[in-house]
Coordinates of C-alpha atoms and ligand atoms in Angstrom, one line a residue:
M3 CA 85.9 84.9 89.5
I4 CA 85.8 81.1 88.3
A5 CA 83.6 78.9 90.1
D6 CA 84.4 75.8 91.2
S7 CA 82.4 73.4 88.0
E8 CA 84.0 75.9 85.4
T9 CA 86.6 75.0 83.6
Q10 CA 89.5 77.2 81.4
A11 CA 91.0 75.7 78.7
G12 CA 90.0 72.2 80.3
V13 CA 91.8 72.8 83.7
S14 CA 88.9 73.2 86.4
R15 CA 89.5 75.4 89.0
K16 CA 88.6 75.7 92.5
P17 CA 88.4 79.5 93.8
S18 CA 91.9 80.8 94.8
L19 CA 92.3 80.9 98.6
F20 CA 93.1 84.3 97.8
S21 CA 90.3 85.8 96.2
S22 CA 88.8 87.9 98.5
L23 CA 92.1 89.9 98.9
P24 CA 91.2 93.3 99.4
Q25 CA 92.4 96.1 96.7
V26 CA 95.3 98.2 98.3
A27 CA 95.6 101.6 96.7
G28 CA 99.2 101.3 95.8
D29 CA 102.3 103.7 97.9
E30 CA 101.2 107.6 96.5
I31 CA 104.9 108.8 96.6
F32 CA 106.8 105.5 94.5
A33 CA 103.4 105.9 92.2
L34 CA 104.5 109.7 91.6
S35 CA 107.8 108.7 91.1
H36 CA 107.0 106.1 87.9
A37 CA 104.9 108.5 86.8
Y38 CA 107.1 111.3 86.5
I39 CA 109.6 108.5 84.8
A40 CA 106.6 107.8 82.3
D41 CA 106.3 111.6 81.2
N42 CA 108.1 112.1 78.6
H43 CA 107.3 116.4 78.9
P44 CA 110.7 118.4 78.4
Q45 CA 109.8 120.4 81.3
K46 CA 108.4 118.0 83.7
V47 CA 109.3 118.5 87.7
S48 CA 109.5 115.8 90.2
L49 CA 108.5 117.5 93.4
G50 CA 107.4 114.2 94.9
I51 CA 110.0 111.8 96.1
G52 CA 112.3 113.0 99.3
V53 CA 115.6 112.3 97.6
Y54 CA 118.3 114.8 97.3
R55 CA 118.7 116.3 94.0
T56 CA 121.9 118.4 92.6
N57 CA 120.7 121.9 91.2
E58 CA 121.1 119.7 87.7
G59 CA 118.3 117.9 88.8
K60 CA 120.9 114.7 89.2
P61 CA 121.5 112.1 92.3
W62 CA 124.3 113.0 94.3
P63 CA 126.6 109.9 95.2
L64 CA 128.4 112.1 98.4
P65 CA 132.1 112.7 97.8
S66 CA 132.7 112.1 101.3
V67 CA 130.5 108.3 100.6
R68 CA 132.7 108.1 97.2
K69 CA 135.9 107.9 99.4
A70 CA 134.7 105.8 101.9
E71 CA 134.0 103.4 99.1
E72 CA 137.2 103.8 97.2
Q73 CA 139.1 102.8 100.5
L74 CA 136.9 99.9 101.3
L75 CA 137.4 98.7 97.6
A76 CA 141.2 99.0 98.0
E77 CA 141.2 96.9 101.4
N78 CA 140.1 94.4 99.9
D79 CA 138.8 93.0 103.2
I80 CA 138.0 89.0 102.3
T81 CA 135.6 89.0 105.3
R82 CA 133.6 92.2 103.6
H83 CA 130.5 89.8 102.2
E84 CA 130.0 87.8 105.3
Y85 CA 127.3 87.9 107.7
L86 CA 126.8 90.7 110.4
A87 CA 125.9 89.9 114.1
I88 CA 121.9 89.4 114.4
E89 CA 122.3 92.6 116.2
G90 CA 124.0 94.3 113.5
D91 CA 127.6 95.8 113.5
V92 CA 128.6 97.1 117.0
K93 CA 131.1 99.5 116.2
F94 CA 128.9 100.7 113.5
L95 CA 125.9 100.8 116.1
D96 CA 128.4 103.0 118.9
L97 CA 129.2 105.4 116.2
A98 CA 125.6 106.2 115.6
R99 CA 124.7 105.9 119.0
D100 CA 127.3 109.1 119.5
L101 CA 126.4 110.9 116.8
M102 CA 122.8 110.5 117.8
F103 CA 123.2 111.5 121.8
G104 CA 126.1 113.4 121.2
F105 CA 128.9 111.5 123.2
E106 CA 132.5 112.5 122.8
D107 CA 134.9 110.0 122.0
K108 CA 137.6 111.5 123.2
N109 CA 138.4 111.9 127.2
E110 CA 135.5 109.9 128.6
S111 CA 133.9 110.9 131.9
P112 CA 132.3 108.3 133.8
A113 CA 129.2 109.9 133.8
Q114 CA 128.9 109.3 129.6
Q115 CA 129.9 105.9 130.3
Q116 CA 127.0 105.5 132.7
A117 CA 124.8 107.3 130.1
K118 CA 126.0 104.7 127.5
Q119 CA 124.7 101.9 129.3
R120 CA 121.5 103.1 129.2
I121 CA 121.0 102.5 125.3
A122 CA 120.5 99.3 124.1
S123 CA 121.0 99.7 120.0
V124 CA 120.5 97.3 117.2
Q125 CA 121.2 97.8 113.7
T126 CA 118.3 98.1 111.0
V127 CA 116.9 98.0 107.7
S128 CA 117.4 101.7 107.5
G129 CA 115.0 104.2 109.1
T130 CA 111.9 102.4 108.1
G131 CA 113.2 98.7 109.6
A132 CA 114.3 100.7 112.6
N133 CA 110.6 102.4 113.2
H134 CA 109.3 98.6 112.3
V135 CA 111.3 96.6 114.6
G136 CA 110.7 99.3 117.4
A137 CA 107.2 99.0 116.9
L138 CA 107.2 95.3 117.3
F139 CA 108.7 95.5 120.5
L140 CA 107.0 98.1 122.0
A141 CA 104.0 96.2 121.0
M142 CA 105.3 93.1 122.6
Y143 CA 106.9 94.4 126.0
L144 CA 105.1 97.7 126.5
K145 CA 101.6 97.4 125.1
P146 CA 100.8 100.8 124.6
K147 CA 97.0 101.5 124.5
T148 CA 97.4 104.0 121.8
I149 CA 100.4 105.1 119.6
W150 CA 99.7 109.3 119.2
L151 CA 101.1 110.2 115.6
S152 CA 100.9 113.9 114.7
N153 CA 98.2 115.1 112.0
P154 CA 99.6 114.9 109.2
S155 CA 102.7 112.6 109.8
W156 CA 104.7 110.3 107.4
A157 CA 102.2 107.9 105.8
N158 CA 104.4 105.1 106.7
H159 CA 103.8 105.6 110.5
T160 CA 100.5 104.6 109.8
A161 CA 101.4 101.2 108.2
I162 CA 103.9 100.4 110.7
W163 CA 101.8 100.9 113.5
D164 CA 98.6 98.9 112.0
L165 CA 101.7 95.7 111.1
A166 CA 102.8 95.9 114.9
G167 CA 98.2 95.8 115.8
V168 CA 98.7 99.4 118.1
P169 CA 95.7 100.9 117.9
R170 CA 96.5 104.7 116.6
K171 CA 95.1 108.2 117.6
T172 CA 96.3 111.2 116.3
Y173 CA 97.2 115.0 118.1
P174 CA 96.7 118.4 116.2
Y175 CA 99.9 119.2 114.3
Y176 CA 99.4 121.2 111.5
N177 CA 97.0 125.0 111.4
A178 CA 95.9 125.2 108.1
A179 CA 94.8 128.4 109.1
T180 CA 98.2 130.0 109.9
R181 CA 100.3 127.5 108.2
S182 CA 102.4 126.4 111.5
F183 CA 102.9 124.1 114.4
D184 CA 99.6 123.8 116.0
F185 CA 101.5 123.3 119.6
E186 CA 98.3 124.7 121.8
G187 CA 96.1 122.0 120.1
A188 CA 98.9 119.1 120.3
M189 CA 99.3 120.1 123.8
R190 CA 95.6 120.3 125.2
T191 CA 94.8 116.8 123.2
L192 CA 97.7 114.9 124.7
E193 CA 96.9 116.3 128.2
E194 CA 93.2 115.7 128.1
E195 CA 93.3 112.5 126.5
A196 CA 96.8 110.4 126.1
Q197 CA 96.8 108.1 128.9
E198 CA 99.9 106.5 131.3
G199 CA 101.7 103.9 129.1
D200 CA 100.8 105.5 126.0
A201 CA 103.9 105.8 123.1
I202 CA 103.9 109.1 121.0
L203 CA 105.7 109.7 117.7
L204 CA 107.9 112.5 117.5
H205 CA 109.6 113.7 114.3
A206 CA 113.5 114.6 115.9
C207 CA 113.9 117.3 113.1
A208 CA 112.3 118.4 109.5
H209 CA 108.8 116.8 110.2
N210 CA 107.6 115.2 107.4
P211 CA 105.3 116.2 105.6
T212 CA 104.8 119.9 106.7
G213 CA 108.3 120.9 107.4
L214 CA 107.3 122.5 110.7
D215 CA 109.1 121.8 114.0
P216 CA 108.2 122.3 117.7
T217 CA 111.0 125.1 119.1
K218 CA 113.2 124.4 122.0
E219 CA 110.6 126.1 124.4
Q220 CA 108.4 123.7 122.8
W221 CA 109.9 120.6 123.2
K222 CA 110.6 121.5 126.5
A223 CA 107.0 121.3 127.4
I224 CA 106.5 118.1 125.1
A225 CA 109.2 116.3 127.6
D226 CA 107.6 117.5 130.5
L227 CA 104.2 116.4 129.6
C228 CA 105.7 112.8 128.3
E229 CA 107.0 112.7 131.6
R230 CA 104.2 113.9 134.0
K231 CA 101.4 111.6 132.4
G232 CA 104.0 108.7 132.1
I233 CA 103.6 108.8 127.7
F234 CA 106.7 106.8 126.2
P235 CA 108.6 108.7 123.5
F236 CA 109.4 107.4 120.7
F237 CA 111.7 109.4 118.6
D238 CA 112.1 109.4 114.2
S239 CA 115.5 110.6 113.3
A240 CA 115.3 110.4 109.5
Y241 CA 117.3 114.0 108.6
Q242 CA 119.8 114.6 110.7
G243 CA 121.8 117.3 109.8
F244 CA 120.2 117.2 106.7
A245 CA 118.0 119.3 107.5
S246 CA 120.1 122.1 108.8
G247 CA 123.3 121.6 108.2
S248 CA 124.4 121.0 111.8
L249 CA 124.1 117.5 113.3
E250 CA 124.1 118.9 116.5
E251 CA 121.1 120.9 115.8
D252 CA 119.1 118.7 114.4
A253 CA 119.4 116.2 117.1
W254 CA 118.8 118.9 119.9
A255 CA 115.9 117.5 120.9
V256 CA 116.8 113.7 121.3
R257 CA 119.6 114.7 123.6
Y258 CA 117.0 117.2 125.3
F259 CA 115.1 114.4 126.4
F260 CA 117.8 112.1 126.9
N261 CA 120.2 114.4 128.9
E262 CA 117.3 116.7 130.9
K263 CA 115.1 113.7 131.5
P264 CA 117.5 110.8 132.6
G265 CA 114.7 108.9 134.7
M266 CA 112.0 108.6 131.4
E267 CA 113.1 106.0 129.2
M268 CA 112.1 106.2 125.1
C269 CA 113.9 105.4 121.9
V270 CA 115.0 106.4 118.5
A271 CA 115.1 105.2 115.1
Q272 CA 117.6 106.4 113.5
S273 CA 118.2 106.9 109.7
F274 CA 121.6 107.3 107.2
S275 CA 119.6 107.6 104.0
K276 CA 119.2 110.9 103.3
N277 CA 121.9 112.5 105.4
C278 CA 124.6 110.0 103.5
G279 CA 122.7 109.7 100.1
L280 CA 122.5 105.8 101.3
Y281 CA 118.8 105.3 100.1
G282 CA 119.3 102.4 98.5
Q283 CA 121.4 100.5 100.6
R284 CA 119.2 101.0 103.9
V285 CA 121.4 102.0 106.9
G286 CA 120.1 102.5 110.2
A287 CA 119.9 101.7 114.0
F288 CA 117.2 101.5 116.7
H289 CA 118.0 102.6 120.1
L290 CA 116.4 102.1 123.4
V291 CA 117.0 104.3 126.1
T292 CA 116.2 102.8 129.6
N293 CA 116.5 104.4 133.0
G294 CA 119.9 102.0 133.6
E295 CA 117.6 100.7 136.5
S296 CA 119.9 97.3 136.5
P297 CA 123.3 96.3 134.8
D298 CA 122.0 93.4 132.5
L299 CA 118.7 95.7 131.6
R300 CA 120.7 96.8 128.1
E301 CA 121.6 93.4 127.3
R302 CA 118.0 91.9 128.0
A303 CA 116.7 94.7 125.9
V304 CA 119.6 93.7 122.9
K305 CA 118.7 90.3 123.3
N306 CA 114.7 90.4 122.7
L307 CA 115.7 93.0 120.0
C308 CA 117.5 90.3 118.4
H309 CA 115.0 87.9 118.7
I310 CA 112.5 90.0 116.7
I311 CA 115.4 90.7 114.3
R312 CA 116.4 87.4 113.7
G313 CA 112.5 86.3 112.4
E314 CA 112.2 89.0 110.5
Y315 CA 115.2 89.0 108.6
S316 CA 118.2 87.9 110.5
M317 CA 120.4 91.0 110.2
A318 CA 120.4 94.3 108.4
P319 CA 122.8 94.5 105.2
R320 CA 126.5 95.0 105.5
H321 CA 128.0 97.2 103.1
G322 CA 126.3 100.5 103.9
S323 CA 127.1 100.1 106.9
E324 CA 130.6 99.9 106.5
I325 CA 130.8 102.8 104.9
V326 CA 129.4 105.0 107.0
K327 CA 131.9 103.3 109.7
K328 CA 134.4 104.4 107.5
I329 CA 133.4 107.9 107.3
L330 CA 132.7 108.2 111.5
T331 CA 136.2 106.9 112.0
N332 CA 138.5 108.8 109.7
E333 CA 138.8 112.6 110.8
Q334 CA 138.9 113.9 107.5
L335 CA 135.9 111.7 105.7
K336 CA 133.8 113.1 108.4
A337 CA 134.6 117.0 107.8
E338 CA 134.1 116.4 104.4
W339 CA 131.1 114.5 104.9
I340 CA 129.9 117.7 107.4
Q341 CA 130.5 119.8 104.2
D342 CA 128.6 117.5 102.1
L343 CA 125.3 117.6 104.4
D344 CA 125.9 121.5 103.9
V345 CA 126.2 121.4 100.4
M346 CA 122.8 119.7 100.4
S347 CA 121.2 121.7 103.1
S348 CA 122.1 125.0 102.0
R349 CA 120.9 124.2 98.3
I350 CA 117.5 123.3 99.6
K351 CA 117.2 126.6 101.8
K352 CA 117.9 128.2 98.8
M353 CA 115.8 126.8 96.5
R354 CA 113.1 128.2 99.2
K355 CA 114.1 131.0 98.8
A356 CA 114.1 131.3 95.5
L357 CA 110.9 130.1 94.9
Y358 CA 108.8 132.3 97.8
D359 CA 110.7 135.0 95.5
E360 CA 109.5 134.1 92.8
L361 CA 106.3 133.7 94.2
V362 CA 106.0 136.9 95.8
R363 CA 107.4 139.1 92.1
L364 CA 104.3 137.5 90.4
G365 CA 101.6 138.7 93.3
T366 CA 100.7 135.3 93.7
P367 CA 97.4 135.5 96.0
G368 CA 98.1 134.6 99.6
T369 CA 101.0 134.4 102.5
W370 CA 103.9 132.3 100.9
E371 CA 106.5 133.1 104.1
H372 CA 106.0 129.7 105.3
I373 CA 107.8 128.3 102.4
V374 CA 111.1 129.8 103.7
K375 CA 110.6 129.0 107.7
Q376 CA 110.1 125.3 107.3
N377 CA 112.6 123.0 107.9
G378 CA 114.5 120.5 105.7
M379 CA 113.2 118.7 102.9
F380 CA 109.6 119.1 102.4
S381 CA 107.6 122.3 101.9
Y382 CA 103.6 121.8 103.1
T383 CA 102.5 124.3 100.4
G384 CA 98.9 124.4 100.9
L385 CA 98.1 123.8 97.6
T386 CA 94.6 121.6 97.6
P387 CA 94.2 118.0 96.0
Q388 CA 92.5 120.0 93.0
Q389 CA 95.4 122.2 92.4
V390 CA 98.2 119.9 93.0
L391 CA 96.0 117.8 90.0
A392 CA 96.1 121.0 87.9
M393 CA 100.0 121.2 88.4
K394 CA 100.4 117.7 87.2
E395 CA 98.0 117.7 84.3
K396 CA 99.1 121.2 82.9
Y397 CA 102.8 121.8 83.7
H398 CA 103.9 118.2 84.4
I399 CA 104.9 119.5 88.4
Y400 CA 104.6 116.2 90.3
L401 CA 103.9 116.6 94.3
L402 CA 101.8 114.9 97.0
K403 CA 98.2 115.2 96.8
S404 CA 98.6 116.9 100.5
G405 CA 100.2 119.8 98.6
R406 CA 103.6 118.1 100.0
A407 CA 106.5 119.0 97.7
S408 CA 109.9 118.3 98.2
V409 CA 112.0 121.2 97.2
S410 CA 115.4 119.4 96.3
G411 CA 113.5 118.9 93.2
L412 CA 113.8 122.5 92.9
T413 CA 116.6 123.9 90.4
E414 CA 117.9 127.6 89.4
K415 CA 116.4 126.0 86.0
N416 CA 113.2 125.0 87.1
V417 CA 112.1 127.1 89.7
E418 CA 110.5 130.2 88.0
Y419 CA 108.6 127.5 85.6
V420 CA 107.2 126.1 89.2
A421 CA 106.6 129.5 90.3
R422 CA 104.4 130.6 87.3
A423 CA 102.7 127.3 87.9
I424 CA 101.5 127.6 91.4
D425 CA 100.8 131.4 90.9
D426 CA 98.1 130.0 87.4
V427 CA 96.6 126.9 89.5
V428 CA 96.2 129.4 93.3
R429 CA 94.7 132.3 90.4
N430 CA 92.5 129.8 88.5
V431 CA 91.6 126.4 90.3
A432 CA 89.2 126.9 93.1
Ligands
PLP507 C1 109.6 110.6 109.0 C2 110.5 109.7 108.2 N1 111.3 108.5 108.8 C3 111.7 107.5 108.3 C4 112.0 107.8 107.1 C5 112.8 106.0 106.2 O1 113.7 106.1 105.4 P1 114.4 105.2 105.6 O2 113.9 103.6 105.6 O3 114.9 105.3 103.8 O4 115.5 105.4 106.2 C6 111.6 108.7 106.2 C7 112.2 109.0 104.7 O5 111.4 109.2 104.0 C8 111.2 109.8 107.0 O6 110.5 110.5 106.3

């Protein structure tokens, strides 16, 4: 720091108004990606960032997305770069909502029409933006005393709720001894400590980082608990269709809460980053589910959400949502997209099995069934931070300090190498 009277190159300088800025640790996932890119080792492996990779370790623009892009370009619509409305593209939002909540587009029943009226939707800057807009909205209008996050949760949930100024607490989620979801611990804590009006963050499927989801029976118990105690469910849905390959299966929990607890209000942050491979396009939606108490509640909710959006970034970007809209309105493209989801989810499952088989073949100490039982993109391997460090330093294999590995970084070529590295660090690093 240069004091008031000091000069540098003849210019006198006051202390900066920002001299007391705190040091902030960089985002672990992106820092790891940079380190991986800078590493020249021929056998390096990236198991850090949650992005889909092919068996050649390459990004995969989905064929259905490519076709949608080609069609959009051929249409040469001169309005294609115009502003969207503040709430976003209403047609896209209807399609995104129908996909999430499972509404049929043919032969609509009066009950379905009514159910749709409960949902206020706005387009967001992908899933992160949906989480953020939702957190701000709840902070302003629900004013929860506490947001309950699973322990552990996606690291960004912490930042998002801190920015919204809502105090956080955690409920147990990961049982390290059994490498499973600690359902009893979660229920006990919420039962004893959560207060009416609190909110709870629930991962709709493919829990990040553990890959462990509640069973259907457990989801039912969680829904009962939320209803009984008046806890507001906030679903984060970042992996619909990507986790299991089935759009229905991955939306089961959201749809159960919505259909079976019609009096309970809730919300959903929806992302199209993973299931459409549109990571950089930032396509998402936030859906607030009201109880339908009055005909204008939905509209008021949209207006209030728009107020937040206008002040934050005016409106979401357009190109990605045009692509998703094209896919979801064209039966053939939608069928191709569902095939693409199957390609991605099947490859990930195959890699889980390959890693598991290899560890068993090597006789690696410990149990490894969790690798095949976990769901979605991530595996919580159970490796310690020291073992993770050794994986990087000795083998140039990059995963998060928590032991979370993005399974999509595995390929038929590198899986044996990764298994041998795990075997070595498990045997030799405390
Ligand atoms: C649990 C969870 N929520 C939300 C997101 C949001 O991702 P995006 O902002 O790319 O849609 C992610 C992505 O990694 C995630 O894992």
